């Protein structure tokens, strides 16, 4: 199967051809670790996690290298450490900075784990690569692409003739419309910082230009070079990073290694809205991934909502969409149970995905279409199990085995397999909690049928619904099912 990806660099959908199929390499810009990841920060994590999984399915899990960095030196981190110090927190400023970055990285891991994201192959921290950054900056100065002024080192933007190709803007247009830092030591307004001096209360490292710290853009160039080499396959990130961050990365990396191509394919995910509006604290619609998790929104729901919109399109988080997704995930649970009882597991092989998923994911990572194919695979498995569909060219057991493997492999490539096992376990546990209530409901139901007084039954049914329980009544009996908002604490009075 040929994979096609939309390359921001060429503005076209292209056949993906790795430099080395034995080592497919991808770099994605990670977080600046000064606070919790907000909902928008989670989108690129899930998007590129699915791409990572897809590449592993196609080329083999041992033949894909995924790097996502942590920016752990930044003015926002310094400001938070200074705030804590002013509030009386014990320790030096350097210790407070370290504490903040460590706790934020731990938060990030916990939150992204809850969304079902695999850990990348490498998660470099900027502070671990200061030496390579200094070496790259020195090389750029030697080649005439950078210059030192007053403890700063700046990149000469006009020394790279292709600057602006990624974002499609000329340097002069960017100067006219961009917010550029004006400084007397700049040769040109568009020149950007590679190294800047540190004061006594700021983190810093010794360098040929004095004690200081790196600029943001040089970090990713140095780390990607050290871990992936001068040329690699895919560079990803949010659309907000296209300019200036990715544009600057390209310029400094291509000038440092003129014979290399840096990243062959550039992928950018679009931004996120909440109820049709840009997420912002001033509008009161700003929240973190942890906020949603703490409110009882499961990680599989957040992930499914992300994947329901193509990565290249703006995504809208709405409460209606959240509820719809919760119901869609619950409808997949019978197929999960059936596949597990059949004794199957995800294979990790691309050819074992449902055919529709193969086509959708290979077509520029079309996760929304892949989800529809996954739901069709779940339906086929259940219909085979119940006898509604009879296989024509295979035994029933063989057909069930194939259908179960395809379904679970589909869940796996979308990063939903482990999350759905968790959902199934929680639902099964909740069902046991309903056993005493179920007995009470059946007794009340039978009493109502005899006395023709259904008011006690109606009151019990309303109370169950308020507790997040779905009540199904039919000729075959009564079934109580825990719903998305199931609250076991409300059951005690109903037993």
Short mmCIF file of C-alpha atoms in Angstrom, two decimals:
data_model
loop_
_atom_site.label_atom_id
_atom_site.label_comp_id
_atom_site.label_asym_id
_atom_site.label_seq_id
_atom_site.Cartn_x
_atom_site.Cartn_y
_atom_site.Cartn_z
CA UNK A 1 0.00 0.00 0.00
CA UNK A 2 1.37 3.40 -1.01
CA UNK A 3 1.17 6.10 1.67
CA UNK A 4 0.47 9.64 0.53
CA UNK A 5 1.01 12.66 2.77
CA UNK A 6 0.34 16.35 2.17
CA UNK A 7 3.73 18.06 2.21
CA UNK A 8 3.49 21.65 3.44
CA UNK A 9 6.81 22.35 1.69
CA UNK A 10 5.46 21.51 -1.78
CA UNK A 11 1.77 22.17 -1.02
CA UNK A 12 0.91 18.85 -2.63
CA UNK A 13 -0.08 15.37 -1.58
CA UNK A 14 2.92 13.17 -2.34
CA UNK A 15 3.83 9.50 -2.22
CA UNK A 16 5.83 8.93 0.94
CA UNK A 17 9.20 7.37 0.11
CA UNK A 18 11.48 7.05 3.14
CA UNK A 19 15.18 7.77 2.81
CA UNK A 20 15.90 4.38 4.41
CA UNK A 21 12.97 1.93 4.85
CA UNK A 22 15.01 0.22 7.55
CA UNK A 23 15.04 3.42 9.62
CA UNK A 24 12.09 5.72 8.96
CA UNK A 25 12.69 8.93 10.92
CA UNK A 26 10.25 11.53 12.23
CA UNK A 27 10.73 14.64 14.37
CA UNK A 28 7.84 16.51 16.04
CA UNK A 29 8.19 19.70 18.06
CA UNK A 30 7.24 18.99 21.64
CA UNK A 31 6.05 21.19 24.52
CA UNK A 32 7.69 23.98 26.44
CA UNK A 33 7.34 22.57 29.92
CA UNK A 34 6.12 25.42 32.08
CA UNK A 35 2.47 24.38 32.63
CA UNK A 36 -0.23 21.80 31.91
CA UNK A 37 -0.93 20.85 28.29
CA UNK A 38 -4.14 22.50 27.11
CA UNK A 39 -6.63 20.77 24.82
CA UNK A 40 -5.02 22.23 21.69
CA UNK A 41 -1.61 20.88 22.74
CA UNK A 42 -3.03 17.37 22.77
CA UNK A 43 -4.08 17.39 19.12
CA UNK A 44 -0.61 17.11 17.51
CA UNK A 45 0.33 14.45 20.06
CA UNK A 46 -2.57 12.24 18.93
CA UNK A 47 -2.18 13.07 15.21
CA UNK A 48 1.49 12.15 15.10
CA UNK A 49 0.96 9.20 17.42
CA UNK A 50 -1.35 7.70 14.78
CA UNK A 51 1.24 8.43 12.07
CA UNK A 52 3.91 6.78 14.24
CA UNK A 53 1.67 3.72 14.67
CA UNK A 54 0.88 3.59 10.96
CA UNK A 55 4.56 3.74 10.01
CA UNK A 56 5.31 0.96 12.53
CA UNK A 57 2.56 -1.18 10.99
CA UNK A 58 3.96 -0.62 7.48
CA UNK A 59 7.73 -0.73 8.05
CA UNK A 60 7.93 -2.68 11.31
CA UNK A 61 8.05 -1.47 14.90
CA UNK A 62 11.87 -1.71 15.02
CA UNK A 63 12.34 0.36 11.86
CA UNK A 64 10.75 3.65 12.87
CA UNK A 65 12.44 6.33 14.99
CA UNK A 66 10.25 9.04 16.46
CA UNK A 67 11.75 12.05 18.25
CA UNK A 68 9.70 14.60 20.20
CA UNK A 69 11.58 17.12 22.32
CA UNK A 70 11.00 18.92 25.59
CA UNK A 71 11.92 22.61 25.65
CA UNK A 72 13.07 22.92 29.25
CA UNK A 73 14.88 26.27 29.00
CA UNK A 74 12.54 29.19 28.35
CA UNK A 75 11.62 32.60 29.75
CA UNK A 76 8.19 31.33 30.85
CA UNK A 77 9.83 28.60 32.91
CA UNK A 78 12.17 31.17 34.44
CA UNK A 79 9.25 33.46 35.27
CA UNK A 80 7.38 30.69 37.07
CA UNK A 81 10.49 29.77 39.06
CA UNK A 82 11.00 33.42 40.02
CA UNK A 83 7.35 33.64 41.10
CA UNK A 84 7.80 30.62 43.35
CA UNK A 85 11.00 32.01 44.77
CA UNK A 86 9.27 35.33 45.54
CA UNK A 87 6.48 33.36 47.25
CA UNK A 88 9.03 31.82 49.60
CA UNK A 89 9.71 28.45 47.97
CA UNK A 90 12.99 26.98 49.27
CA UNK A 91 15.93 26.33 46.94
CA UNK A 92 18.04 28.19 44.45
CA UNK A 93 16.52 29.53 41.27
CA UNK A 94 18.21 26.75 39.32
CA UNK A 95 16.69 24.16 41.66
CA UNK A 96 13.24 25.75 41.33
CA UNK A 97 13.54 25.72 37.53
CA UNK A 98 14.51 22.04 37.64
CA UNK A 99 11.57 21.24 39.95
CA UNK A 100 9.15 23.01 37.62
CA UNK A 101 10.34 21.26 34.49
CA UNK A 102 10.38 17.85 36.19
CA UNK A 103 6.83 18.15 37.50
CA UNK A 104 5.55 19.54 34.19
CA UNK A 105 7.14 16.70 32.20
CA UNK A 106 5.54 14.22 34.62
CA UNK A 107 2.15 15.93 34.12
CA UNK A 108 2.61 15.82 30.36
CA UNK A 109 3.44 12.13 30.35
CA UNK A 110 0.48 11.29 32.58
CA UNK A 111 -1.95 13.32 30.46
CA UNK A 112 -0.72 11.99 27.11
CA UNK A 113 -0.65 8.43 28.48
CA UNK A 114 -4.32 8.91 29.36
CA UNK A 115 -4.96 9.77 25.68
CA UNK A 116 -3.35 6.48 24.64
CA UNK A 117 -0.25 8.04 23.07
CA UNK A 118 2.86 5.91 22.75
CA UNK A 119 6.05 7.39 24.13
CA UNK A 120 8.35 8.45 21.26
CA UNK A 121 11.59 6.60 20.66
CA UNK A 122 13.54 9.59 22.02
CA UNK A 123 12.37 12.52 24.17
CA UNK A 124 15.41 14.80 24.31
CA UNK A 125 15.51 17.77 26.64
CA UNK A 126 17.02 20.97 25.31
CA UNK A 127 19.29 21.34 28.34
CA UNK A 128 20.93 18.01 27.48
CA UNK A 129 22.05 19.29 24.06
CA UNK A 130 23.64 22.67 24.83
CA UNK A 131 27.01 21.43 23.55
CA UNK A 132 25.68 20.47 20.09
CA UNK A 133 23.81 23.78 19.93
CA UNK A 134 26.98 25.76 20.65
CA UNK A 135 28.83 23.71 18.03
CA UNK A 136 26.16 24.35 15.39
CA UNK A 137 26.08 28.09 16.16
CA UNK A 138 29.90 28.27 15.90
CA UNK A 139 29.73 26.53 12.52
CA UNK A 140 27.08 28.98 11.25
CA UNK A 141 29.30 31.91 12.28
CA UNK A 142 32.29 30.37 10.50
CA UNK A 143 30.24 29.96 7.33
CA UNK A 144 29.03 33.56 7.42
CA UNK A 145 25.40 32.74 8.22
CA UNK A 146 25.48 34.13 11.77
CA UNK A 147 27.21 36.91 13.70
CA UNK A 148 27.94 37.76 17.32
CA UNK A 149 26.90 41.11 18.84
CA UNK A 150 26.87 42.20 22.49
CA UNK A 151 26.70 38.68 23.88
CA UNK A 152 24.04 37.67 21.33
CA UNK A 153 24.44 35.52 18.25
CA UNK A 154 22.00 36.13 15.40
CA UNK A 155 21.23 34.28 12.19
CA UNK A 156 21.54 36.27 8.95
CA UNK A 157 18.18 35.54 7.35
CA UNK A 158 19.16 37.04 4.00
CA UNK A 159 22.14 34.69 3.79
CA UNK A 160 19.70 31.86 3.05
CA UNK A 161 18.08 32.56 -0.32
CA UNK A 162 15.19 30.13 0.16
CA UNK A 163 14.00 31.68 3.42
CA UNK A 164 10.19 31.88 3.39
CA UNK A 165 9.63 28.92 1.05
CA UNK A 166 7.80 26.87 3.68
CA UNK A 167 5.33 29.61 4.61
CA UNK A 168 5.20 31.05 1.10
CA UNK A 169 6.18 34.60 2.04
CA UNK A 170 9.06 36.83 1.00
CA UNK A 171 11.40 38.33 3.59
CA UNK A 172 10.26 41.87 2.76
CA UNK A 173 6.59 40.92 3.15
CA UNK A 174 7.37 39.29 6.48
CA UNK A 175 9.14 42.41 7.72
CA UNK A 176 6.12 44.51 6.74
CA UNK A 177 3.58 42.28 8.48
CA UNK A 178 5.42 40.46 11.23
CA UNK A 179 6.07 41.29 14.83
CA UNK A 180 9.86 41.30 14.87
CA UNK A 181 12.06 42.17 17.79
CA UNK A 182 13.81 45.47 17.18
CA UNK A 183 17.33 45.57 18.62
CA UNK A 184 20.28 47.86 17.89
CA UNK A 185 22.64 44.91 17.48
CA UNK A 186 20.66 43.40 14.58
CA UNK A 187 21.95 43.80 11.04
CA UNK A 188 18.45 43.15 9.69
CA UNK A 189 15.03 43.24 11.44
CA UNK A 190 14.34 39.63 10.41
CA UNK A 191 17.56 38.20 11.89
CA UNK A 192 16.71 35.89 14.77
CA UNK A 193 18.50 34.90 17.95
CA UNK A 194 20.61 31.77 18.15
CA UNK A 195 22.18 32.61 21.54
CA UNK A 196 21.41 35.26 24.12
CA UNK A 197 23.13 36.35 27.33
CA UNK A 198 21.87 35.27 30.75
CA UNK A 199 21.79 37.50 33.78
CA UNK A 200 22.82 36.27 37.19
CA UNK A 201 19.32 35.05 38.11
CA UNK A 202 18.75 33.22 34.81
CA UNK A 203 19.96 29.77 33.76
CA UNK A 204 23.03 29.93 31.58
CA UNK A 205 25.93 28.01 30.10
CA UNK A 206 29.45 29.04 29.16
CA UNK A 207 30.02 29.70 25.46
CA UNK A 208 32.46 31.53 23.18
CA UNK A 209 30.09 34.52 23.39
CA UNK A 210 29.80 34.57 27.17
CA UNK A 211 27.45 32.99 29.65
CA UNK A 212 24.04 32.58 28.07
CA UNK A 213 21.36 30.26 26.77
CA UNK A 214 20.12 29.13 23.34
CA UNK A 215 17.37 30.66 21.29
CA UNK A 216 14.28 28.51 20.76
CA UNK A 217 14.82 27.62 17.09
CA UNK A 218 18.37 26.28 17.34
CA UNK A 219 17.24 23.70 19.89
CA UNK A 220 15.22 21.59 17.45
CA UNK A 221 17.85 21.85 14.71
CA UNK A 222 20.59 20.56 17.03
CA UNK A 223 18.51 17.80 18.60
CA UNK A 224 17.13 16.51 15.28
CA UNK A 225 20.66 16.47 13.82
CA UNK A 226 22.09 14.57 16.77
CA UNK A 227 19.30 11.96 16.86
CA UNK A 228 18.17 11.67 13.23
CA UNK A 229 21.06 13.02 11.16
CA UNK A 230 21.22 15.94 8.70
CA UNK A 231 18.41 14.49 6.54
CA UNK A 232 15.32 12.67 7.77
CA UNK A 233 11.84 11.82 6.53
CA UNK A 234 9.13 13.77 8.36
CA UNK A 235 8.99 16.91 10.47
CA UNK A 236 5.69 17.66 12.15
CA UNK A 237 3.97 20.12 14.43
CA UNK A 238 1.06 22.48 14.77
CA UNK A 239 0.32 25.00 12.03
CA UNK A 240 1.17 27.79 14.46
CA UNK A 241 4.81 26.64 14.31
CA UNK A 242 5.13 26.92 10.54
CA UNK A 243 6.39 30.49 10.90
CA UNK A 244 8.71 31.48 12.37
CA UNK A 245 9.85 28.33 14.16
CA UNK A 246 9.92 25.83 11.32
CA UNK A 247 11.04 28.41 8.79
CA UNK A 248 13.97 29.25 11.04
CA UNK A 249 14.78 25.61 11.65
CA UNK A 250 15.05 25.01 7.92
CA UNK A 251 17.28 28.05 7.36
CA UNK A 252 19.81 27.27 10.08
CA UNK A 253 19.85 23.51 9.41
CA UNK A 254 20.27 23.85 5.64
CA UNK A 255 23.03 26.43 6.10
CA UNK A 256 24.82 24.26 8.66
CA UNK A 257 24.54 21.19 6.40
CA UNK A 258 24.18 22.50 2.83
CA UNK A 259 24.55 19.07 1.24
CA UNK A 260 21.63 17.65 3.25
CA UNK A 261 17.93 18.16 2.80
CA UNK A 262 16.89 18.41 6.46
CA UNK A 263 13.23 17.21 6.50
CA UNK A 264 11.76 15.80 3.28
CA UNK A 265 8.11 16.01 4.33
CA UNK A 266 6.53 18.72 6.48
CA UNK A 267 3.20 17.93 8.16
CA UNK A 268 1.17 20.52 10.06
CA UNK A 269 -2.04 19.95 11.97
CA UNK A 270 -4.65 22.71 12.07
CA UNK A 271 -5.77 24.50 15.21
CA UNK A 272 -8.54 23.68 17.69
CA UNK A 273 -11.66 25.62 18.63
CA UNK A 274 -14.15 25.18 21.46
CA UNK A 275 -17.84 25.48 20.58
CA UNK A 276 -16.89 27.32 17.40
CA UNK A 277 -14.62 29.88 19.06
CA UNK A 278 -10.88 30.19 19.50
CA UNK A 279 -9.90 28.81 22.89
CA UNK A 280 -8.82 31.61 25.23
CA UNK A 281 -8.88 32.38 28.92
CA UNK A 282 -10.68 35.68 28.28
CA UNK A 283 -13.63 33.80 26.74
CA UNK A 284 -13.74 31.32 29.60
CA UNK A 285 -13.39 28.36 27.23
CA UNK A 286 -9.76 27.55 27.97
CA UNK A 287 -9.10 24.19 29.60
CA UNK A 288 -6.37 21.62 29.85
CA UNK A 289 -6.42 17.93 29.03
CA UNK A 290 -6.24 17.29 32.77
CA UNK A 291 -9.30 19.49 33.36
CA UNK A 292 -11.35 17.21 31.10
CA UNK A 293 -9.94 14.02 32.62
CA UNK A 294 -10.70 15.27 36.12
CA UNK A 295 -14.24 16.13 35.02
CA UNK A 296 -14.75 12.48 34.09
CA UNK A 297 -14.22 12.73 30.34
CA UNK A 298 -12.31 9.53 29.49
CA UNK A 299 -9.11 9.64 27.47
CA UNK A 300 -10.60 7.52 24.67
CA UNK A 301 -13.35 10.11 24.19
CA UNK A 302 -10.84 12.96 23.88
CA UNK A 303 -8.74 10.93 21.45
CA UNK A 304 -11.75 9.88 19.37
CA UNK A 305 -12.91 13.49 19.06
CA UNK A 306 -9.45 14.51 17.83
CA UNK A 307 -9.45 11.74 15.23
CA UNK A 308 -12.97 12.49 14.03
CA UNK A 309 -11.63 15.51 12.12
CA UNK A 310 -8.87 15.32 9.50
CA UNK A 311 -5.64 16.70 10.91
CA UNK A 312 -5.44 19.39 8.21
CA UNK A 313 -8.85 20.84 9.12
CA UNK A 314 -9.72 23.10 12.07
CA UNK A 315 -11.22 20.98 14.85
CA UNK A 316 -14.12 22.03 17.03
CA UNK A 317 -14.51 20.57 20.51
CA UNK A 318 -18.18 20.65 21.52
CA UNK A 319 -20.13 19.06 24.32
CA UNK A 320 -22.53 17.58 21.77
CA UNK A 321 -19.65 15.93 19.94
CA UNK A 322 -18.28 14.59 23.21
CA UNK A 323 -21.60 12.91 24.03
CA UNK A 324 -21.92 11.48 20.52
CA UNK A 325 -18.43 10.02 20.71
CA UNK A 326 -19.15 8.45 24.10
CA UNK A 327 -22.09 6.61 22.55
CA UNK A 328 -20.06 5.52 19.50
CA UNK A 329 -17.34 4.06 21.71
CA UNK A 330 -19.90 2.16 23.77
CA UNK A 331 -21.31 0.69 20.56
CA UNK A 332 -17.87 -0.79 19.85
CA UNK A 333 -17.73 -2.63 23.18
CA UNK A 334 -19.66 -5.77 22.10
CA UNK A 335 -17.17 -6.26 19.26
CA UNK A 336 -14.26 -5.84 21.69
CA UNK A 337 -15.76 -8.52 23.94
CA UNK A 338 -16.43 -10.82 20.98
CA UNK A 339 -12.90 -10.46 19.61
CA UNK A 340 -11.33 -11.18 22.98
CA UNK A 341 -13.53 -14.27 23.50
CA UNK A 342 -12.50 -15.51 20.08
CA UNK A 343 -8.93 -15.27 21.34
CA UNK A 344 -7.51 -12.70 18.95
CA UNK A 345 -5.16 -9.74 19.45
CA UNK A 346 -3.81 -6.88 17.32
CA UNK A 347 -1.19 -8.12 14.88
CA UNK A 348 0.74 -4.88 14.31
CA UNK A 349 0.77 -5.66 10.57
CA UNK A 350 -0.64 -3.21 8.03
CA UNK A 351 -2.21 -5.90 5.83
CA UNK A 352 -4.29 -7.12 8.78
CA UNK A 353 -6.14 -3.81 9.05
CA UNK A 354 -9.63 -3.64 7.56
CA UNK A 355 -9.27 -2.80 3.88
CA UNK A 356 -11.14 0.47 4.29
CA UNK A 357 -8.77 1.54 7.05
CA UNK A 358 -5.75 0.72 4.90
CA UNK A 359 -7.05 2.96 2.13
CA UNK A 360 -8.09 5.79 4.47
CA UNK A 361 -4.92 5.97 6.54
CA UNK A 362 -2.70 5.67 3.47
CA UNK A 363 -4.57 8.65 1.99
CA UNK A 364 -2.96 11.45 4.02
CA UNK A 365 -3.88 9.95 7.39
CA UNK A 366 -7.65 10.23 6.95
CA UNK A 367 -8.58 9.17 10.48
CA UNK A 368 -12.23 10.23 10.24
CA UNK A 369 -12.81 7.83 7.33
CA UNK A 370 -10.74 5.18 9.12
CA UNK A 371 -13.10 5.37 12.11
CA UNK A 372 -16.10 4.65 9.86
CA UNK A 373 -14.27 1.61 8.49
CA UNK A 374 -13.50 0.51 12.05
CA UNK A 375 -17.19 0.74 12.99
CA UNK A 376 -18.08 -1.32 9.90
CA UNK A 377 -15.53 -3.94 10.96
CA UNK A 378 -17.13 -4.09 14.41
CA UNK A 379 -20.57 -4.57 12.87
CA UNK A 380 -19.32 -7.37 10.59
CA UNK A 381 -17.77 -9.20 13.53
CA UNK A 382 -21.01 -9.10 15.52
CA UNK A 383 -23.09 -10.17 12.52
CA UNK A 384 -20.78 -13.11 11.91
CA UNK A 385 -21.04 -14.08 15.56
CA UNK A 386 -24.84 -13.92 15.59
CA UNK A 387 -25.23 -15.70 12.26
CA UNK A 388 -26.66 -12.69 10.40
CA UNK A 389 -23.80 -13.04 7.92
CA UNK A 390 -22.65 -16.41 6.60
CA UNK A 391 -19.10 -16.58 5.15
CA UNK A 392 -18.98 -17.83 1.58
CA UNK A 393 -15.38 -18.91 1.05
CA UNK A 394 -14.21 -19.82 4.55
CA UNK A 395 -15.34 -21.65 7.64
CA UNK A 396 -17.21 -19.63 10.24
CA UNK A 397 -14.31 -19.90 12.68
CA UNK A 398 -11.78 -18.72 10.10
CA UNK A 399 -14.03 -15.80 9.19
CA UNK A 400 -14.44 -14.89 12.86
CA UNK A 401 -10.68 -15.07 13.40
CA UNK A 402 -9.99 -12.75 10.47
CA UNK A 403 -12.76 -10.31 11.43
CA UNK A 404 -11.62 -10.20 15.06
CA UNK A 405 -7.96 -9.65 14.11
CA UNK A 406 -8.88 -6.90 11.66
CA UNK A 407 -11.07 -5.11 14.19
CA UNK A 408 -8.55 -5.22 17.02
CA UNK A 409 -5.69 -4.25 14.68
CA UNK A 410 -7.81 -1.30 13.58
CA UNK A 411 -8.30 -0.24 17.18
CA UNK A 412 -4.56 -0.57 17.73
CA UNK A 413 -3.43 1.59 14.79
CA UNK A 414 -5.78 4.35 15.96
CA UNK A 415 -4.43 4.05 19.51
CA UNK A 416 -7.77 2.89 20.91
CA UNK A 417 -7.04 -0.74 21.76
CA UNK A 418 -5.74 -0.32 25.32
CA UNK A 419 -8.23 2.46 25.99
CA UNK A 420 -11.13 0.26 24.89
CA UNK A 421 -9.92 -2.58 27.12
CA UNK A 422 -9.99 -0.10 29.99
CA UNK A 423 -13.49 1.04 29.02
CA UNK A 424 -14.68 -2.58 28.83
CA UNK A 425 -13.19 -3.38 32.24
CA UNK A 426 -14.86 -0.33 33.79
CA UNK A 427 -18.22 -1.21 32.24
CA UNK A 428 -17.97 -4.81 33.44
CA UNK A 429 -17.15 -3.63 36.95
CA UNK A 430 -20.08 -1.25 36.87
CA UNK A 431 -22.44 -4.04 35.75
CA UNK A 432 -21.62 -5.98 38.92
CA UNK A 433 -22.52 -2.93 40.99
CA UNK A 434 -25.93 -2.95 39.31
CA UNK A 435 -26.79 -6.54 40.27
CA UNK A 436 -28.58 -5.66 43.56
CA UNK A 437 -30.36 -2.75 41.89
CA UNK A 438 -31.38 -5.01 39.01
CA UNK A 439 -33.01 -7.45 41.42
CA UNK A 440 -34.93 -4.61 43.08
CA UNK A 441 -36.05 -3.29 39.70
CA UNK A 442 -37.30 -6.70 38.56
CA UNK A 443 -39.30 -7.14 41.78
CA UNK A 444 -40.77 -3.63 41.43
CA UNK A 445 -41.58 -4.32 37.78
CA UNK A 446 -43.42 -7.57 38.55
CA UNK A 447 -45.33 -5.88 41.39
CA UNK A 448 -46.40 -3.06 39.07
CA UNK A 449 -47.67 -5.53 36.48
CA UNK A 450 -49.84 -7.21 39.11
CA UNK A 451 -51.14 -4.10 40.89
CA UNK A 452 -51.31 -1.90 37.76
CA UNK A 453 -49.66 0.84 39.82
CA UNK A 454 -46.58 1.81 37.85
CA UNK A 455 -45.69 4.93 39.86
CA UNK A 456 -43.07 3.16 42.07
CA UNK A 457 -41.48 1.68 38.93
CA UNK A 458 -41.43 5.08 37.23
CA UNK A 459 -39.77 6.69 40.24
CA UNK A 460 -37.14 3.94 40.33
CA UNK A 461 -36.52 4.30 36.61
CA UNK A 462 -36.05 8.08 36.91
CA UNK A 463 -33.61 7.58 39.80
CA UNK A 464 -31.61 5.07 37.76
CA UNK A 465 -31.40 7.42 34.80
CA UNK A 466 -30.20 10.20 37.12
CA UNK A 467 -27.50 7.78 38.32
CA UNK A 468 -26.33 7.37 34.72
CA UNK A 469 -27.95 3.98 34.13
CA UNK A 470 -29.61 3.06 30.85
CA UNK A 471 -32.83 1.09 31.45
CA UNK A 472 -33.92 -1.32 28.72
CA UNK A 473 -37.28 -3.05 29.13
CA UNK A 474 -38.55 -5.63 26.67
CA UNK A 475 -40.58 -8.83 26.50
CA UNK A 476 -37.43 -10.79 27.22
CA UNK A 477 -36.80 -8.95 30.47
CA UNK A 478 -35.07 -5.95 32.02
CA UNK A 479 -31.50 -4.89 31.29
CA UNK A 480 -29.61 -2.20 33.19
CA UNK A 481 -26.52 -0.77 31.53
CA UNK A 482 -24.01 1.71 33.02
CA UNK A 483 -23.82 4.80 30.81
CA UNK A 484 -21.11 7.40 30.32
CA UNK A 485 -22.24 9.40 33.38
CA UNK A 486 -22.68 6.40 35.65
CA UNK A 487 -22.42 7.39 39.33
CA UNK A 488 -22.26 4.36 41.68
CA UNK A 489 -22.72 6.63 44.72
CA UNK A 490 -26.34 7.20 43.70
CA UNK A 491 -27.15 3.48 43.78
CA UNK A 492 -27.11 2.88 47.53
CA UNK A 493 -30.62 4.20 48.05
CA UNK A 494 -31.99 2.10 45.19
CA UNK A 495 -30.98 -1.40 46.33
#
